[in-house]
PDB file of C-alpha atoms in Angstrom:
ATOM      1  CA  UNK A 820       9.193 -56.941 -12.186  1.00 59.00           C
ATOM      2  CA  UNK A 821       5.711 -56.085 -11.254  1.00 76.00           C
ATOM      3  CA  UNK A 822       3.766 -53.935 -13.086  1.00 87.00           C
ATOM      4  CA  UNK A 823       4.118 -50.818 -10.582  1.00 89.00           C
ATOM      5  CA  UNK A 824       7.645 -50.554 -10.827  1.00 89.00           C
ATOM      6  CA  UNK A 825       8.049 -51.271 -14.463  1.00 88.00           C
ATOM      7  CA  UNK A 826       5.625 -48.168 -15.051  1.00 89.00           C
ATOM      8  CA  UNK A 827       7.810 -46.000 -12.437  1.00 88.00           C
ATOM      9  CA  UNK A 828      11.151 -47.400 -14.335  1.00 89.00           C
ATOM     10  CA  UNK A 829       9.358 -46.140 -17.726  1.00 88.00           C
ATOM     11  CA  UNK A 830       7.910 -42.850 -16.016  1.00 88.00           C
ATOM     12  CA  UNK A 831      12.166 -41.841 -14.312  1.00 87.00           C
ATOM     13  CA  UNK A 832      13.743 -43.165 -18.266  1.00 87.00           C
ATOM     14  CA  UNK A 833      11.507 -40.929 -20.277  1.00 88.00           C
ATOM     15  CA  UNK A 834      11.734 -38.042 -17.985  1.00 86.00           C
ATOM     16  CA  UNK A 835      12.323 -34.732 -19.996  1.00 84.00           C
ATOM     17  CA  UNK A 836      14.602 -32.401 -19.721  1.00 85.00           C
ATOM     18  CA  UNK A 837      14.577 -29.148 -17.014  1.00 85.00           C
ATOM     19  CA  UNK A 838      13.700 -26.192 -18.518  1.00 88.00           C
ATOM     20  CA  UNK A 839      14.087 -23.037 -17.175  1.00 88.00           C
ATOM     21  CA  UNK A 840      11.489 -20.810 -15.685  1.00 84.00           C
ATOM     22  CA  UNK A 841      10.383 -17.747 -17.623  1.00 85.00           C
ATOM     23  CA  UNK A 842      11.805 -14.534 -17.185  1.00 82.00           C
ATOM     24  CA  UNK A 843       9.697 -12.636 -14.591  1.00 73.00           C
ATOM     25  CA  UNK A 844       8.066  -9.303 -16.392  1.00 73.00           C
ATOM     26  CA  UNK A 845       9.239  -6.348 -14.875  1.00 69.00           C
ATOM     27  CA  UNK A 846       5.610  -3.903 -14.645  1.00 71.00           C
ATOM     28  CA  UNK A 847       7.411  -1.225 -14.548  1.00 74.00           C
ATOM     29  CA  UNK A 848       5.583   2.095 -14.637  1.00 76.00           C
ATOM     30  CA  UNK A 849       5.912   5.531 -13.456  1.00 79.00           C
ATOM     31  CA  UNK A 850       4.629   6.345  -9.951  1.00 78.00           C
ATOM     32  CA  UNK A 851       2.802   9.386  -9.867  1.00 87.00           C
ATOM     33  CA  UNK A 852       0.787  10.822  -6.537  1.00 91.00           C
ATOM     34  CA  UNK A 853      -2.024  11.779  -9.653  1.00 93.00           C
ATOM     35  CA  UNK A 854      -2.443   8.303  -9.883  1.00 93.00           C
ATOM     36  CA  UNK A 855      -2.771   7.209  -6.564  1.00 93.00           C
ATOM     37  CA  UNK A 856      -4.746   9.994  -5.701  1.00 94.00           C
ATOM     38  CA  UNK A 857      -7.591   8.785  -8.568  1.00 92.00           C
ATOM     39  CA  UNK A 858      -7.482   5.236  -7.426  1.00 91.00           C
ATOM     40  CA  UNK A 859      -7.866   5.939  -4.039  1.00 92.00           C
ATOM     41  CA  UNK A 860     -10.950   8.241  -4.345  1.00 91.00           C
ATOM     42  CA  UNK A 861     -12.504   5.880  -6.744  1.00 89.00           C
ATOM     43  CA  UNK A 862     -12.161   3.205  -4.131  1.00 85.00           C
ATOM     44  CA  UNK A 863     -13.833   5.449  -1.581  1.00 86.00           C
ATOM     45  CA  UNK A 864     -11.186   6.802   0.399  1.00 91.00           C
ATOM     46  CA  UNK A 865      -9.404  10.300   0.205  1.00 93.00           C
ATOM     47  CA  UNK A 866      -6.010  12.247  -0.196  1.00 96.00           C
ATOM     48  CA  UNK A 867      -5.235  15.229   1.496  1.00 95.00           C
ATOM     49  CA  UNK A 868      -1.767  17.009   0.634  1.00 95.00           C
ATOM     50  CA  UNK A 869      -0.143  18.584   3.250  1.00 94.00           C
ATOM     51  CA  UNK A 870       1.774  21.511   3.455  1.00 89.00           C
ATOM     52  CA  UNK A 871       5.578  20.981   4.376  1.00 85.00           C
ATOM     53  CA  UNK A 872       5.736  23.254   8.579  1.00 86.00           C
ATOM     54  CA  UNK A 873       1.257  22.184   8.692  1.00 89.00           C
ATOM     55  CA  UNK A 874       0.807  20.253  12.103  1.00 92.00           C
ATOM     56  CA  UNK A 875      -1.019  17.258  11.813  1.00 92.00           C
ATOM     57  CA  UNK A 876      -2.565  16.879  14.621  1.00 91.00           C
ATOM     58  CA  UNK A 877      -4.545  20.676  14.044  1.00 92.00           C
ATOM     59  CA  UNK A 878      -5.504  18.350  10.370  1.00 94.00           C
ATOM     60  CA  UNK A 879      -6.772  15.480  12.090  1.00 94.00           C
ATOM     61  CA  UNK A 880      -8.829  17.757  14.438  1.00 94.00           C
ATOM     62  CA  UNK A 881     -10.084  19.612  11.210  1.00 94.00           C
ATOM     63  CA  UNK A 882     -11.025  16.686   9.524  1.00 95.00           C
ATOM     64  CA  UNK A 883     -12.664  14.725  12.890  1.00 94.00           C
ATOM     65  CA  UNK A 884     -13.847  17.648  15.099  1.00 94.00           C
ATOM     66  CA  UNK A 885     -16.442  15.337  16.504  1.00 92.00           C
ATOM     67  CA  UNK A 886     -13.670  12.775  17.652  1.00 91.00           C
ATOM     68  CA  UNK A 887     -13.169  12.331  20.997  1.00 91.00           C
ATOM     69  CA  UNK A 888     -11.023   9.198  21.467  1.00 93.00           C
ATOM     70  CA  UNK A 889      -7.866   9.171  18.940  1.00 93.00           C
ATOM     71  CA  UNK A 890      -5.408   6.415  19.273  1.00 92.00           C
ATOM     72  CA  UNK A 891      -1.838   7.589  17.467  1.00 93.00           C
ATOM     73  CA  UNK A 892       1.983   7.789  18.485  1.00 92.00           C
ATOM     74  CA  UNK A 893       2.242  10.804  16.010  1.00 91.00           C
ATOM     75  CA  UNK A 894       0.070  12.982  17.306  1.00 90.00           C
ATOM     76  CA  UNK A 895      -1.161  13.628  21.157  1.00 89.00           C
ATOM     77  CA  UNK A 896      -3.693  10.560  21.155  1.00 85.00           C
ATOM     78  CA  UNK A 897      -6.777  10.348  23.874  1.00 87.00           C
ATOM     79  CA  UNK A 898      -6.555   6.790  24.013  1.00 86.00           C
ATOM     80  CA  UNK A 899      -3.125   4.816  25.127  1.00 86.00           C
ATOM     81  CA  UNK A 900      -2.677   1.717  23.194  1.00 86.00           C
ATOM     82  CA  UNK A 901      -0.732  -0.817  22.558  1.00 83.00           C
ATOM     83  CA  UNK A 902      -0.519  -4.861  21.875  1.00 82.00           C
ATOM     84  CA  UNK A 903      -2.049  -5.677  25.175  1.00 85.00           C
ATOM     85  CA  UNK A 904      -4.970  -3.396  24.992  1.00 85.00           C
ATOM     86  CA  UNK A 905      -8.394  -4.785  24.780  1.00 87.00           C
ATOM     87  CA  UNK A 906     -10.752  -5.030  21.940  1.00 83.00           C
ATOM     88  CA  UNK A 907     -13.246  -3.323  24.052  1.00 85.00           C
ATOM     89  CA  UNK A 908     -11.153  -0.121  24.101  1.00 86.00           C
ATOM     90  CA  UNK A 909     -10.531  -0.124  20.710  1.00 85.00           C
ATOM     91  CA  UNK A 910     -13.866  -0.432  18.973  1.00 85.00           C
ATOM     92  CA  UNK A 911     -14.584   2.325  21.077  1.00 87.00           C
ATOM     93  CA  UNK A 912     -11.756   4.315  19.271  1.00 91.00           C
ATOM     94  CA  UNK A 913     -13.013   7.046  16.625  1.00 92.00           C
ATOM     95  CA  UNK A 914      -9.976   7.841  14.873  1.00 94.00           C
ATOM     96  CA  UNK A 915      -6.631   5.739  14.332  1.00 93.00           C
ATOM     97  CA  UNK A 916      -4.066   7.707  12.968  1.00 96.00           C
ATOM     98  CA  UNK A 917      -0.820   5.671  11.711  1.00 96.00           C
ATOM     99  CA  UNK A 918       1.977   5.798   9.807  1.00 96.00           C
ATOM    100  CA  UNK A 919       1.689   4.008   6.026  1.00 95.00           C
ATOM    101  CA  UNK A 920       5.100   3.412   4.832  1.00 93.00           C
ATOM    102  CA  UNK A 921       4.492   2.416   1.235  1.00 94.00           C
ATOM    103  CA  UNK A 922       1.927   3.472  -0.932  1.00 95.00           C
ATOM    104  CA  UNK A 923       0.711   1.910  -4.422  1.00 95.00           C
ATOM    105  CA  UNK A 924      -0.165   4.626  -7.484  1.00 94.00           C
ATOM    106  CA  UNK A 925      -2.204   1.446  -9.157  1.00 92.00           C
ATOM    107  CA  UNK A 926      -4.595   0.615  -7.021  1.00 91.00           C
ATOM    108  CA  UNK A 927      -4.392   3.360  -3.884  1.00 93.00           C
ATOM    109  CA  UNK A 928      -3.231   0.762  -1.415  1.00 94.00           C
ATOM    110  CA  UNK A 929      -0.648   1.663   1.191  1.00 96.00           C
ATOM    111  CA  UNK A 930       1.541  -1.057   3.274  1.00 95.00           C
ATOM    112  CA  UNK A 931       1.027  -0.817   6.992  1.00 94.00           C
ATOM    113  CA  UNK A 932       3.455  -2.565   8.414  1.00 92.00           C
ATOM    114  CA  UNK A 933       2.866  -3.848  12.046  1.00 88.00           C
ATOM    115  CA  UNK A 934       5.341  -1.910  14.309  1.00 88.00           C
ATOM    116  CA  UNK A 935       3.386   1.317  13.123  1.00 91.00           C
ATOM    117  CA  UNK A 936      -0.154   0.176  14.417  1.00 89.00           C
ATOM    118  CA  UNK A 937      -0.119   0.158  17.928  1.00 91.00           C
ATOM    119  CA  UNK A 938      -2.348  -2.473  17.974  1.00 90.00           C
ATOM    120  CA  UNK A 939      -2.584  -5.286  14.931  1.00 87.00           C
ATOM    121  CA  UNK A 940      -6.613  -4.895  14.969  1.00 88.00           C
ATOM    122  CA  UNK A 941      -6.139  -0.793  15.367  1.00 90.00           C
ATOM    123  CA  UNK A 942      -6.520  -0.185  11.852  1.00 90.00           C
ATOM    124  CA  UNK A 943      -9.548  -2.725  11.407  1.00 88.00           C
ATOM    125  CA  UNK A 944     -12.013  -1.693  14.410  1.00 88.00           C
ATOM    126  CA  UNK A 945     -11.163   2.048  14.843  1.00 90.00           C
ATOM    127  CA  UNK A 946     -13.873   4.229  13.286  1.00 90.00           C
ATOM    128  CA  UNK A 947     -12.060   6.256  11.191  1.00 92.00           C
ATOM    129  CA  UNK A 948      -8.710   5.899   9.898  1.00 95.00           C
ATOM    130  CA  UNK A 949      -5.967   8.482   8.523  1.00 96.00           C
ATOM    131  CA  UNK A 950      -2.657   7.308   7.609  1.00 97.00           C
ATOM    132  CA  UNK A 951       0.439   9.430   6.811  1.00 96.00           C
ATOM    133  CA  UNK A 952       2.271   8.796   4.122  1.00 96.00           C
ATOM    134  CA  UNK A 953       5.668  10.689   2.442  1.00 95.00           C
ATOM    135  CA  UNK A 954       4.498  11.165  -1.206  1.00 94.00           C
ATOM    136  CA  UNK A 955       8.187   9.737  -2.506  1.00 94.00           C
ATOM    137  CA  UNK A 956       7.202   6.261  -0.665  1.00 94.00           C
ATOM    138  CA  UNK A 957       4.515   5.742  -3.721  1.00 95.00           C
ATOM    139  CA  UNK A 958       5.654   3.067  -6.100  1.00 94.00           C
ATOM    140  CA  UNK A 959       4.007   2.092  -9.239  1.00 93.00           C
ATOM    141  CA  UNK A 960       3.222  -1.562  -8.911  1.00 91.00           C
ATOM    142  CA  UNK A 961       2.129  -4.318  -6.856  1.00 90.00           C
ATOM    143  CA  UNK A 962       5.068  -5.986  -8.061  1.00 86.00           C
ATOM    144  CA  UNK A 963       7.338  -2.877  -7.144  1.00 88.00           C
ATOM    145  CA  UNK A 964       5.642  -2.576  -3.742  1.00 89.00           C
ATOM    146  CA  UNK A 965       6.532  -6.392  -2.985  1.00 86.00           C
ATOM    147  CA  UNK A 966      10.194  -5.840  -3.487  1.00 83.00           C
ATOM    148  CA  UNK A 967       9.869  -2.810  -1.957  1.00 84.00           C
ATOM    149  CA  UNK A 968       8.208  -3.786   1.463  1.00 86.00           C
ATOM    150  CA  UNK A 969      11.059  -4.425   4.456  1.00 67.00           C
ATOM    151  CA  UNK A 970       8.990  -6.804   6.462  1.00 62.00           C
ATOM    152  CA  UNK A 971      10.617  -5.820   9.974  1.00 59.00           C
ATOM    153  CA  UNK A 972       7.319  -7.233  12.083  1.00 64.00           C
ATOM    154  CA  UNK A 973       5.213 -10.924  12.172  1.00 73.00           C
ATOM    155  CA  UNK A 974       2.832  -8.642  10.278  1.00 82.00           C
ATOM    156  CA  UNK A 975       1.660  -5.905   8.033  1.00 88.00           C
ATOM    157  CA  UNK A 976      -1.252  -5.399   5.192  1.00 90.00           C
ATOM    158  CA  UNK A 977      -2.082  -3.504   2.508  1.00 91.00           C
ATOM    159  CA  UNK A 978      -5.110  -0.857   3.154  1.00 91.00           C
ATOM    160  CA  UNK A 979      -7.023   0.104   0.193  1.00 88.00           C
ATOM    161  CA  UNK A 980     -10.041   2.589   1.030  1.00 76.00           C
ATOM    162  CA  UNK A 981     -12.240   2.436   3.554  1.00 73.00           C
ATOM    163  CA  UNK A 982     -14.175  -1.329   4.865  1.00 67.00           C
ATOM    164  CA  UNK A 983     -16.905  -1.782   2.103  1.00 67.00           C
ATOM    165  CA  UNK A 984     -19.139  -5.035   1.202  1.00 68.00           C
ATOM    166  CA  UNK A 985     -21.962  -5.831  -1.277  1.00 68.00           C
ATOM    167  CA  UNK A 986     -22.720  -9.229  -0.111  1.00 68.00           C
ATOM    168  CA  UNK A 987     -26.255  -8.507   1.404  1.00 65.00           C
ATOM    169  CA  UNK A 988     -29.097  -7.991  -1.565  1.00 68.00           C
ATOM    170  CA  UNK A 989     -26.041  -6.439  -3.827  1.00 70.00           C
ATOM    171  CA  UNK A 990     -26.241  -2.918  -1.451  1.00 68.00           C
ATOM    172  CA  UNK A 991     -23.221  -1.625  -0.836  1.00 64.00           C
ATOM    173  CA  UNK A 992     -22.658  -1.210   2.877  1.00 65.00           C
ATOM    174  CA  UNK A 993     -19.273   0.993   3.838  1.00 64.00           C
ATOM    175  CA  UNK A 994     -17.769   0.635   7.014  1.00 59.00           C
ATOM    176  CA  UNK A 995     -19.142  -3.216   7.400  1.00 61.00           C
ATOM    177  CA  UNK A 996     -15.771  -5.084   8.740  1.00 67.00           C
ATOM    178  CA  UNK A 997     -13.246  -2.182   9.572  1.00 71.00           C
ATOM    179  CA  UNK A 998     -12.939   1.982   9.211  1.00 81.00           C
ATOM    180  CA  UNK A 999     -15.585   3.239   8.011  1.00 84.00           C
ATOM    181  CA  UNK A1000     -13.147   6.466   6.202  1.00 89.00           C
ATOM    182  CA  UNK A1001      -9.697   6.539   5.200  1.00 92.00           C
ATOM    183  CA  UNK A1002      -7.667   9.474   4.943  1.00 95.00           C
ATOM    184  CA  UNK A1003      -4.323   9.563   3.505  1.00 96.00           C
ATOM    185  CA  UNK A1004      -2.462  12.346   4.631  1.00 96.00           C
ATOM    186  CA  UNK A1005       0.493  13.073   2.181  1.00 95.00           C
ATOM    187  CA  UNK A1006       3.404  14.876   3.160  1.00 89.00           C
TER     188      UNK A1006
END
């Protein structure tokens, strides 16, 4: 027998047993808008809590008076879009408000899945971004948020604050690759 299979022959005899894998940890925690509320101001971005009967769209126009071209399906929106419309139009657009259907109490992040973004580069090129989100959608974990998210689209993401960087000489530089605010609005 040549000396390849006689090592192979030794290698399949000598083969241990299967183990089983490790039981996976459960990180649970309690999920508390307090804590999502700290970790997303001390990534930059910002919580407003909104009352019960308070039209958003009379928030949004608080919060952006400046902003001229909104692109939403929850309130009346200046600019149309949807998966066809051109990048052009939507770096052009100042304020994307969507709907966030998860949110994250460890690190601030909510899940954005893709049927609530008009647009998959909406929430990346608009200026200014506010996402609503209920305030009994906020889970814990990562971990929780995984086996949480219904994936119902070929995409979603997480959004944590707004677009930052530090790459150039160490300065930080917000708005660099995406929205240069984020604004959850919690109902």
């Amino acid at each position: 027998m040549p000396s390849r299979e006689s090592i192979l022959a030794a290698v399949r005899a000598n083969r241990p047993a299967a183990t089983p894998l490790p039981p996976v940890a459960d990180f649970a925690g309690e999920a508390t808008v307090e804590q999502f509320t700290h970790w997303l101001h001390f990534i930059g971005g910002q919580v407003i809590r909104l009352a019960p009967a308070q039209p958003l769209d009379q928030v949004v126009r608080q919060l952006y008076p400046d902003a001229t071209r909104i692109a939403s399906d929850l309130i009346p929106a200046t600019v149309p879009v949807d998966q066809q419309t051109p990048t052009e139009v939507l770096e052009a657009v100042d304020v994307a408000v969507l709907r966030g259907e998860l949110g994250v109490a460890e690190n601030g992040a909510v899940w954005v899945p893709e049927v609530n973004m008009l647009h998959r580069a909406l929430p990346m090129i608009s200026q200014h971004l506010a996402l609503v989100l209920d305030h009994r959608s906020i889970v814990a974990t990562m971990h929780q948020a995984y086996a949480a998210v219904q994936h119902t689209g070929n995409y979603g993401v997480f959004i944590a604050g707004p677009s930052k960087t530090a790459d150039i000489e160490q300065s930080l530089v917000i708005g660099a690759h995406g929205a240069r605010s984020l604004v959850v609005l919690l109902r």
